[in-house]
Amino acid sequence: MDTAVFSIDSKHPDPQVIAHCAKLIQKGETVVFPTETVYGLGADAQNPSGVEKIYKAKGRPGDNPLIVHIADTDALTSLVEEMPETARKLMHAYWPGPLTIIMKKNALLPKAVTAGLETVGIRYPSHPVAQALINESSCAIAAPSANLSGRPSPTTADHVLQDMKGRVAAIILAEDTQVGLESTVLDVTKKPPVIYRPGAITLEMISEIIGDVVLDDAILRESDEKQPLSPGVKYKHYAPVAEMVVVKASSEKVTEKVKKSTRGYQNFGILTVDEHMKDYDDGFIISLGALAAPEEMAHNLYAALRRFDDAGVDIIFAEEIPISPDTLALINRLYRACGFQFL
Ligand code: TXA
Ligand code: MG
């Protein structure tokens, strides 16, 4: 399939590019676009044939629901059945932004979007290009991350071209995404509400607005449930091609343990932090950034995983990152990327 590729200035999205891509969306085609978290692979949420094309382009299992993107809260009336008070308060506090809110779905929304579930995840992105595309398309846009299923989500133009060129009608490229990890996914149909996927909007930030909220068990350990509440947790995610393990130890002892673990390997990568770079002299070494700057580390994770693959390493040893409200999302993606394999 021929893919039209456009580069765009985020602050001043070219209206002609937006109009052209909005027409494609209206015709039931797929368009990749930047958001503040990661790139999304979009189609008209009310058009089952467009939605079908998303699953096909990604190679995504049909039982994993998509989230629906809006650029105006009025659009909610045709998407959700009821809007709890908790949702209203969170929208006011954190929309537009990296928070997906799961609510009861409206019967008008095709079942293909939610993979047959009675709930739908809604997100109002803050990225000006995402907003312009949604507004110009005059419809809500269903969009998962624009990676091939199982691969790390795309945060740069190169990642998008690698995974999606030839598989979608158009790609809109802009500068690298800001957050670099996917949105927080929160289910407000549960009492108390449950976070299925941690992100830049933290549990603490949510709790400040609505009080009680809990983390799903599957965030830091492997789900053994056959029917998890969020279907996405069943699948290997965010994973590089290389094998990967997370090496657990305190920040003082971790470099020593990593070095011991790499003995006997020829072609290995090490995922570390700025503070520990000087401790290594062997292997393909990438730093996520400074331990003192968790947002920077989150922003760099997916690009680092893809760089290991480009370098062709057989195995990646990733240092354990100390847990805090600001590193939970990063740790969740690291654990899932390594398939919960620890040393
Ligand atoms: O930041 C983001 O959220 C990006 C950008 C493009 O907006 N999108 C994204 O979508 O990460 P996706 O499809 O890659 O991840 C959505 C996750 C999946 O794990 C899915 O299982 C879960 O949200 N999800 C979606 N709808 C759900 C629902 N109704 N109930 C439970 N989990 C749901
Ligand atoms: Mg994804």
PDB file of N, CA and C in Angstrom, residues 33 40 82 119 121 131 167 171 190 210 216 222 227 243 266 283 309 324 327 334 343:
ATOM      1  N   PHE A  33      -0.569   9.631  13.470  1.00  0.00           N
ATOM      2  CA  PHE A  33      -0.400  11.039  13.878  1.00  0.00           C
ATOM      3  C   PHE A  33       0.305  11.110  15.240  1.00  0.00           C
ATOM      4  N   GLY A  40       0.033   7.683  17.371  1.00  0.00           N
ATOM      5  CA  GLY A  40      -1.168   6.856  17.311  1.00  0.00           C
ATOM      6  C   GLY A  40      -1.494   6.450  15.884  1.00  0.00           C
ATOM      7  N   GLU A  82     -22.815   6.594  30.359  1.00  0.00           N
ATOM      8  CA  GLU A  82     -22.927   7.453  31.538  1.00  0.00           C
ATOM      9  C   GLU A  82     -21.555   7.978  31.927  1.00  0.00           C
ATOM     10  N   THR A 119     -17.397  -1.430  27.833  1.00  0.00           N
ATOM     11  CA  THR A 119     -16.778  -0.172  28.258  1.00  0.00           C
ATOM     12  C   THR A 119     -15.892   0.357  27.139  1.00  0.00           C
ATOM     13  N   GLY A 121     -12.489   3.211  26.460  1.00  0.00           N
ATOM     14  CA  GLY A 121     -11.485   4.139  26.978  1.00  0.00           C
ATOM     15  C   GLY A 121     -11.466   5.391  26.125  1.00  0.00           C
ATOM     16  N   GLN A 131      -5.153  17.204  17.977  1.00  0.00           N
ATOM     17  CA  GLN A 131      -6.396  17.981  18.109  1.00  0.00           C
ATOM     18  C   GLN A 131      -6.871  18.496  16.751  1.00  0.00           C
ATOM     19  N   ARG A 167       1.790   0.343   5.364  1.00  0.00           N
ATOM     20  CA  ARG A 167       0.669  -0.348   6.022  1.00  0.00           C
ATOM     21  C   ARG A 167      -0.520   0.561   6.283  1.00  0.00           C
ATOM     22  N   ILE A 171       0.918   9.123   6.957  1.00  0.00           N
ATOM     23  CA  ILE A 171       1.662   9.301   8.211  1.00  0.00           C
ATOM     24  C   ILE A 171       1.958  10.784   8.373  1.00  0.00           C
ATOM     25  N   LYS A 190     -15.259   1.009  37.999  1.00  0.00           N
ATOM     26  CA  LYS A 190     -14.993   0.180  39.190  1.00  0.00           C
ATOM     27  C   LYS A 190     -15.016   1.052  40.441  1.00  0.00           C
ATOM     28  N   ILE A 210      -9.967  12.637  43.184  1.00  0.00           N
ATOM     29  CA  ILE A 210     -11.164  11.815  43.441  1.00  0.00           C
ATOM     30  C   ILE A 210     -11.048  10.926  44.681  1.00  0.00           C
ATOM     31  N   ASP A 216      -4.006  -1.830  39.474  1.00  0.00           N
ATOM     32  CA  ASP A 216      -4.279  -3.218  39.108  1.00  0.00           C
ATOM     33  C   ASP A 216      -3.074  -4.088  39.486  1.00  0.00           C
ATOM     34  N   GLU A 222       3.378 -10.549  36.651  1.00  0.00           N
ATOM     35  CA  GLU A 222       2.751 -11.204  35.511  1.00  0.00           C
ATOM     36  C   GLU A 222       1.314 -11.576  35.845  1.00  0.00           C
ATOM     37  N   GLN A 227      -8.832 -14.040  31.946  1.00  0.00           N
ATOM     38  CA  GLN A 227      -9.668 -12.923  31.509  1.00  0.00           C
ATOM     39  C   GLN A 227      -9.326 -11.678  32.333  1.00  0.00           C
ATOM     40  N   GLU A 243      16.429 -10.772  23.622  1.00  0.00           N
ATOM     41  CA  GLU A 243      15.997 -11.210  24.947  1.00  0.00           C
ATOM     42  C   GLU A 243      16.350 -10.104  25.938  1.00  0.00           C
ATOM     43  N   GLN A 266      28.854 -12.592  24.595  1.00  0.00           N
ATOM     44  CA  GLN A 266      29.684 -11.826  23.658  1.00  0.00           C
ATOM     45  C   GLN A 266      28.974 -10.560  23.227  1.00  0.00           C
ATOM     46  N   GLY A 283      30.375  -4.145  26.395  1.00  0.00           N
ATOM     47  CA  GLY A 283      28.989  -4.301  25.951  1.00  0.00           C
ATOM     48  C   GLY A 283      28.497  -3.057  25.226  1.00  0.00           C
ATOM     49  N   ASP A 309      17.988  -3.199  19.342  1.00  0.00           N
ATOM     50  CA  ASP A 309      17.659  -4.072  18.214  1.00  0.00           C
ATOM     51  C   ASP A 309      18.439  -3.686  16.969  1.00  0.00           C
ATOM     52  N   SER A 324       9.219   4.838  42.561  1.00  0.00           N
ATOM     53  CA  SER A 324       8.660   6.058  43.159  1.00  0.00           C
ATOM     54  C   SER A 324       7.425   6.405  42.320  1.00  0.00           C
ATOM     55  N   THR A 327       8.403   6.939  38.743  1.00  0.00           N
ATOM     56  CA  THR A 327       9.056   5.905  37.927  1.00  0.00           C
ATOM     57  C   THR A 327       8.165   4.682  37.712  1.00  0.00           C
ATOM     58  N   LEU A 334       9.272  -1.531  31.567  1.00  0.00           N
ATOM     59  CA  LEU A 334      10.500  -2.338  31.599  1.00  0.00           C
ATOM     60  C   LEU A 334      10.173  -3.792  31.924  1.00  0.00           C
ATOM     61  N   LEU A 343      16.778 -11.141  37.201  1.00  0.00           N
ATOM     62  CA  LEU A 343      17.968 -11.777  37.763  1.00  0.00           C
ATOM     63  C   LEU A 343      18.190 -11.217  39.146  1.00  0.00           C
TER      64      LEU A 343
END
